[in-house]
CSV table of C-alpha atoms and ligand atoms in Angstrom, one decimal:
chain,number,residue,atom,x,y,z
U,1,MET,CA,11.0,-14.3,-7.4
U,2,SER,CA,8.0,-15.9,-5.7
U,3,SER,CA,4.9,-13.9,-5.4
U,4,ALA,CA,5.3,-13.9,-1.6
U,5,SER,CA,8.8,-12.2,-1.7
U,6,ALA,CA,7.6,-10.0,-4.6
U,7,ILE,CA,4.9,-8.5,-2.5
U,8,GLN,CA,7.4,-8.0,0.3
U,9,SER,CA,9.7,-6.1,-2.1
U,10,ILE,CA,6.8,-3.9,-3.2
U,11,MET,CA,5.7,-3.2,0.4
U,12,THR,CA,9.2,-2.2,1.4
U,13,ARG,CA,9.9,0.0,-1.6
U,14,ALA,CA,8.2,3.0,-0.1
U,15,PRO,CA,6.5,3.8,3.3
U,16,VAL,CA,3.2,4.9,1.7
U,17,ILE,CA,1.2,3.5,-1.2
U,18,PRO,CA,-1.1,6.2,-2.6
U,19,VAL,CA,-4.6,4.9,-3.3
U,20,LEU,CA,-5.9,6.5,-6.4
U,21,ALA,CA,-9.4,6.8,-7.9
U,22,ILE,CA,-8.7,8.2,-11.4
U,23,ASP,CA,-11.8,9.7,-13.2
U,24,GLU,CA,-10.0,10.9,-16.3
U,25,VAL,CA,-7.3,8.9,-18.0
U,26,GLU,CA,-5.8,12.2,-19.2
U,27,VAL,CA,-4.6,13.1,-15.7
U,28,ALA,CA,-3.2,9.6,-14.9
U,29,VAL,CA,0.4,10.1,-16.0
U,30,ASP,CA,0.8,13.6,-14.5
U,31,LEU,CA,-0.7,12.5,-11.2
U,32,ALA,CA,1.5,9.4,-11.1
U,33,ARG,CA,4.6,11.4,-12.0
U,34,ALA,CA,3.9,13.9,-9.2
U,35,LEU,CA,3.8,11.1,-6.7
U,36,VAL,CA,6.8,9.3,-8.1
U,37,ASP,CA,8.8,12.5,-8.2
U,38,GLY,CA,7.7,13.2,-4.6
U,39,GLY,CA,9.4,9.9,-3.7
U,40,LEU,CA,6.4,7.4,-3.7
U,41,PRO,CA,7.0,5.0,-6.6
U,42,VAL,CA,4.4,2.3,-5.6
U,43,LEU,CA,0.9,3.3,-6.7
U,44,GLU,CA,-2.5,1.6,-6.3
U,45,VAL,CA,-5.1,2.5,-8.9
U,46,THR,CA,-8.5,1.4,-7.7
U,47,LEU,CA,-11.1,-0.2,-10.0
U,48,ARG,CA,-13.6,2.3,-8.7
U,49,THR,CA,-13.7,4.3,-11.9
U,50,ASP,CA,-14.2,3.4,-15.5
U,51,ALA,CA,-10.9,4.9,-16.4
U,52,ALA,CA,-8.9,2.8,-14.0
U,53,LEU,CA,-7.4,0.1,-16.4
U,54,ALA,CA,-6.6,2.7,-19.1
U,55,ALA,CA,-5.0,4.8,-16.4
U,56,VAL,CA,-2.8,1.8,-15.3
U,57,GLU,CA,-1.8,1.1,-18.9
U,58,ALA,CA,-0.8,4.8,-19.4
U,59,ILE,CA,1.2,4.9,-16.2
U,60,ALA,CA,2.9,1.6,-16.7
U,61,GLU,CA,4.0,2.7,-20.2
U,62,ALA,CA,5.1,6.3,-19.3
U,63,LEU,CA,6.7,5.6,-15.9
U,64,PRO,CA,8.6,2.3,-15.9
U,65,GLN,CA,10.3,3.3,-12.7
U,66,ALA,CA,6.9,3.2,-10.9
U,67,THR,CA,5.4,0.0,-9.5
U,68,VAL,CA,1.7,0.3,-10.4
U,69,GLY,CA,-0.9,-2.0,-9.0
U,70,VAL,CA,-4.7,-2.4,-9.3
U,71,GLY,CA,-6.9,-2.1,-6.2
U,72,THR,CA,-10.5,-2.9,-5.4
U,73,VAL,CA,-10.0,-6.3,-7.0
U,74,ILE,CA,-13.0,-8.3,-5.8
U,75,SER,CA,-13.2,-11.1,-8.4
U,76,ALA,CA,-10.9,-13.5,-10.1
U,77,GLY,CA,-11.6,-12.1,-13.5
U,78,GLN,CA,-10.4,-8.7,-12.4
U,79,VAL,CA,-7.0,-10.2,-11.6
U,80,ALA,CA,-6.4,-11.1,-15.2
U,81,SER,CA,-7.7,-7.7,-16.4
U,82,ALA,CA,-5.3,-6.0,-14.1
U,83,GLN,CA,-2.4,-8.0,-15.3
U,84,SER,CA,-3.3,-7.3,-19.0
U,85,ALA,CA,-3.3,-3.6,-18.2
U,86,GLY,CA,0.2,-3.8,-16.9
U,87,ALA,CA,-0.3,-4.0,-13.2
U,88,ARG,CA,2.6,-5.4,-11.2
U,89,PHE,CA,0.4,-6.3,-8.2
U,90,VAL,CA,-3.2,-6.4,-7.2
U,91,VAL,CA,-4.9,-5.4,-4.0
U,92,SER,CA,-8.2,-6.6,-2.7
U,93,PRO,CA,-10.3,-5.1,0.1
U,94,GLY,CA,-11.0,-8.5,1.5
U,95,PHE,CA,-9.8,-12.1,1.2
U,96,THR,CA,-11.3,-14.7,-1.1
U,97,ALA,CA,-9.7,-18.0,-2.1
U,98,SER,CA,-10.8,-17.5,-5.7
U,99,VAL,CA,-8.9,-14.2,-6.0
U,100,ALA,CA,-5.9,-15.7,-4.3
U,101,VAL,CA,-5.8,-18.7,-6.5
U,102,ARG,CA,-6.1,-16.7,-9.7
U,103,ALA,CA,-3.3,-14.3,-8.6
U,104,GLN,CA,-1.2,-17.4,-7.9
U,105,GLN,CA,-2.0,-19.0,-11.2
U,106,LEU,CA,-1.0,-15.7,-13.0
U,107,ASP,CA,2.1,-15.2,-10.8
U,108,LEU,CA,0.8,-11.8,-9.9
U,109,PRO,CA,1.6,-10.6,-6.4
U,110,LEU,CA,-1.6,-10.1,-4.3
U,111,LEU,CA,-2.0,-7.9,-1.2
U,112,PRO,CA,-5.3,-9.2,0.2
U,113,GLY,CA,-7.3,-7.3,2.8
U,114,VAL,CA,-8.1,-8.7,6.2
U,115,MET,CA,-9.6,-7.3,9.3
U,116,THR,CA,-10.2,-10.3,11.6
U,117,PRO,CA,-8.1,-13.2,13.0
U,118,SER,CA,-10.2,-15.6,10.9
U,119,GLU,CA,-9.4,-13.7,7.7
U,120,VAL,CA,-5.7,-13.7,8.6
U,121,MET,CA,-6.0,-17.5,9.2
U,122,ALA,CA,-7.6,-18.0,5.8
U,123,ALA,CA,-4.9,-15.9,4.1
U,124,VAL,CA,-2.1,-17.7,5.8
U,125,GLU,CA,-3.6,-21.0,4.8
U,126,ALA,CA,-3.5,-19.8,1.3
U,127,GLY,CA,0.2,-19.0,1.7
U,128,LEU,CA,-0.3,-15.3,2.1
U,129,ASP,CA,1.1,-13.5,5.1
U,130,HIS,CA,1.7,-10.0,3.7
U,131,LEU,CA,-1.7,-8.4,4.1
U,132,LYS,CA,-3.6,-5.2,3.8
U,133,PHE,CA,-5.3,-4.3,7.1
U,134,PHE,CA,-8.6,-2.7,6.0
U,135,PRO,CA,-10.4,-0.6,7.1
U,136,ALA,CA,-7.5,0.2,9.4
U,137,THR,CA,-8.9,2.8,11.7
U,138,ALA,CA,-12.4,1.6,11.8
U,139,ALA,CA,-11.2,-2.0,12.5
U,140,GLY,CA,-9.3,-1.1,15.6
U,141,GLY,CA,-6.2,0.8,14.3
U,142,ALA,CA,-2.8,0.2,15.9
U,143,ASP,CA,-4.3,-1.6,18.9
U,144,MET,CA,-5.8,-4.3,16.6
U,145,LEU,CA,-2.5,-4.7,14.8
U,146,LYS,CA,-0.7,-5.1,18.1
U,147,ALA,CA,-3.2,-7.7,19.1
U,148,LEU,CA,-2.8,-9.6,15.8
U,149,ALA,CA,1.0,-9.7,16.3
U,150,GLY,CA,0.5,-12.3,19.1
U,151,PRO,CA,-1.1,-15.2,17.2
U,152,PHE,CA,0.4,-14.2,13.9
U,153,PRO,CA,4.0,-13.2,14.4
U,154,GLN,CA,4.8,-13.9,10.7
U,155,ALA,CA,2.2,-11.6,9.3
U,156,ARG,CA,3.1,-8.2,7.9
U,157,PHE,CA,0.6,-5.5,7.2
U,158,CYS,CA,-0.2,-2.4,5.1
U,159,PRO,CA,-2.9,-0.6,7.1
U,160,THR,CA,-5.2,1.3,4.8
U,161,GLY,CA,-8.5,3.1,5.4
U,162,GLY,CA,-8.6,6.2,7.5
U,163,ILE,CA,-4.8,6.7,7.4
U,164,THR,CA,-3.8,10.3,7.2
U,165,ALA,CA,-0.7,12.6,7.3
U,166,ASP,CA,-1.4,13.0,11.0
U,167,ASN,CA,-1.8,9.4,12.1
U,168,HIS,CA,0.4,7.4,9.6
U,169,LEU,CA,3.5,7.5,11.8
U,170,SER,CA,1.7,5.7,14.6
U,171,PHE,CA,1.1,2.8,12.2
U,172,LEU,CA,4.6,2.8,10.5
U,173,ARG,CA,6.3,2.4,13.8
U,174,LEU,CA,4.6,-0.9,14.5
U,175,ALA,CA,6.9,-3.9,14.1
U,176,ASN,CA,4.4,-5.8,12.0
U,177,VAL,CA,3.7,-2.9,9.6
U,178,LEU,CA,5.9,-2.5,6.4
U,179,CYS,CA,4.0,0.4,4.8
U,180,VAL,CA,0.6,2.2,4.9
U,181,GLY,CA,-1.9,3.0,2.1
U,182,GLY,CA,-4.1,6.0,1.7
U,183,SER,CA,-5.9,8.4,-0.6
U,184,TRP,CA,-4.8,11.5,1.2
U,185,LEU,CA,-1.8,11.9,-1.2
U,186,ALA,CA,-4.1,12.8,-4.1
U,187,PRO,CA,-6.9,15.0,-2.9
U,188,ALA,CA,-9.8,15.3,-5.4
U,189,ASP,CA,-9.6,19.1,-5.5
U,190,ALA,CA,-5.9,19.1,-6.2
U,191,VAL,CA,-6.4,16.6,-9.0
U,192,ALA,CA,-9.3,18.6,-10.5
U,193,ALA,CA,-7.1,21.7,-10.4
U,194,ARG,CA,-4.1,19.8,-11.9
U,195,ASP,CA,-2.1,21.1,-8.9
U,196,TRP,CA,0.8,18.6,-9.3
U,197,PRO,CA,3.2,20.7,-7.2
U,198,ARG,CA,0.8,20.3,-4.2
U,199,ILE,CA,0.6,16.5,-4.8
U,200,ARG,CA,4.3,16.2,-5.2
U,201,ALA,CA,4.7,18.1,-1.9
U,202,LEU,CA,2.3,15.8,-0.1
U,203,ALA,CA,4.3,12.8,-1.3
U,204,ALA,CA,7.6,14.4,-0.4
U,205,ALA,CA,6.4,15.1,3.1
U,206,VAL,CA,6.1,11.4,3.8
U,207,SER,CA,8.5,9.6,1.4
U,208,GLY,CA,11.6,10.1,3.6
U,209,GLN,CA,10.2,7.9,6.3
U,210,ARG,CA,10.8,4.2,6.6
U,211,SER,CA,9.0,1.6,8.7
U,212,PRO,CA,11.8,0.2,10.9
U,213,SER,CA,10.6,-3.3,9.9
U,214,ALA,CA,10.6,-2.5,6.2
U,215,GLU,CA,14.2,-1.2,6.6
U,216,ALA,CA,15.4,-4.4,8.0
U,217,GLY,CA,13.3,-6.8,5.8
U,218,GLY,CA,10.7,-7.3,8.5
U,219,VAL,CA,12.5,-7.2,11.8
U,220,GLY,CA,14.1,-3.8,12.1
U,221,ASP,CA,14.7,-1.6,15.0
U,222,ARG,CA,15.9,1.5,13.3
U,223,TRP,CA,13.9,4.6,12.2
U,224,TYR,CA,14.6,7.0,9.4
U,225,SER,CA,12.8,10.3,9.3
U,226,VAL,CA,12.8,13.2,6.9
U,227,ALA,CA,15.4,15.9,7.7
U,228,GLY,CA,14.2,18.3,10.3
U,229,GLU,CA,11.6,16.1,11.8
U,230,GLU,CA,11.7,14.9,15.3
U,231,ASP,CA,13.3,11.5,15.4
U,232,PRO,CA,10.6,9.1,16.7
U,233,GLY,CA,13.1,6.3,17.1
U,234,SER,CA,12.4,5.9,20.8
U,235,ALA,CA,8.8,5.5,20.1
U,236,PHE,CA,9.3,2.4,17.9
U,237,GLU,CA,7.1,-0.3,19.4
U,238,ASP,CA,8.7,-3.6,19.3
U,239,LEU,CA,6.0,-6.3,19.3
U,240,ARG,CA,8.3,-9.3,19.4
F,1,ELE,O1,-10.9,0.5,-2.9
F,1,ELE,C1,-10.3,-0.4,-2.3
F,1,ELE,O2,-9.9,-1.4,-2.8
F,1,ELE,C2,-10.2,-0.3,-0.8
F,1,ELE,O3,-9.9,-1.3,-0.2
F,1,ELE,C3,-10.3,0.9,-0.1
F,1,ELE,C4,-9.2,1.9,-0.2
F,1,ELE,O4,-7.9,1.3,-0.1
F,1,ELE,C5,-9.5,2.8,0.9
F,1,ELE,O5,-10.8,3.2,0.8
F,1,ELE,C6,-8.6,4.0,1.0
F,1,ELE,O6,-8.9,4.6,2.2
F,1,ELE,P1,-8.8,6.1,2.6
F,1,ELE,O7,-7.3,6.4,2.5
F,1,ELE,O8,-9.4,6.2,3.9
F,1,ELE,O9,-9.6,6.8,1.5
């Protein structure tokens, strides 16, 4: 599978990618298991902590059903470290050619961050059209994503940064959004208290949803919601 279709598979595996900053490697597997059991098998462990790569190794070994990636990748060297630790993909907050080239050389799927049309152009030039939109709410939110759909109809996004339980549906229903990312699934106090049932419940509350686009491989018009929730199908915003 090419890296391009591999990142699409990852982005369509679950509606939300939890973004994790793991301080203690000892909690990594329990935290990941709570999220996976709650229905969110794609995880991004950020390189914001010293324990990050050891946490990725532990999760990759203990939970083969999870798709664990490394986030906050800002240099080419970190791409190789992430792969050695067992990452199945890498995420960068912005776009640089050097990170893109290294990921391509190592055949490791990359989800690069963009927030402007110029950055989308640079990524598309490098062959990447599945992108993280970061920081999503600060950079214009859903309105910006709708605006980007005009010149970049092929681009698909994972908005991240300021996404919450309250606003994530307004992003997921956009035709150019396949999934969203966010740290709200693993609140620091819940991790500190080892409150895995709470984290599992936070994941379960969102894991039944599907972006209509993700459901149809990028061009869907259907909406799946968790049982009991109002069906927002009519609110699906078709940008084509
Ligand atoms: O560390 C990185 O690589 C990033 O690009 C940033 C994170 O994805 C966001 O900071 C998560 O945002 P929140 O869900 O608002 O906490």
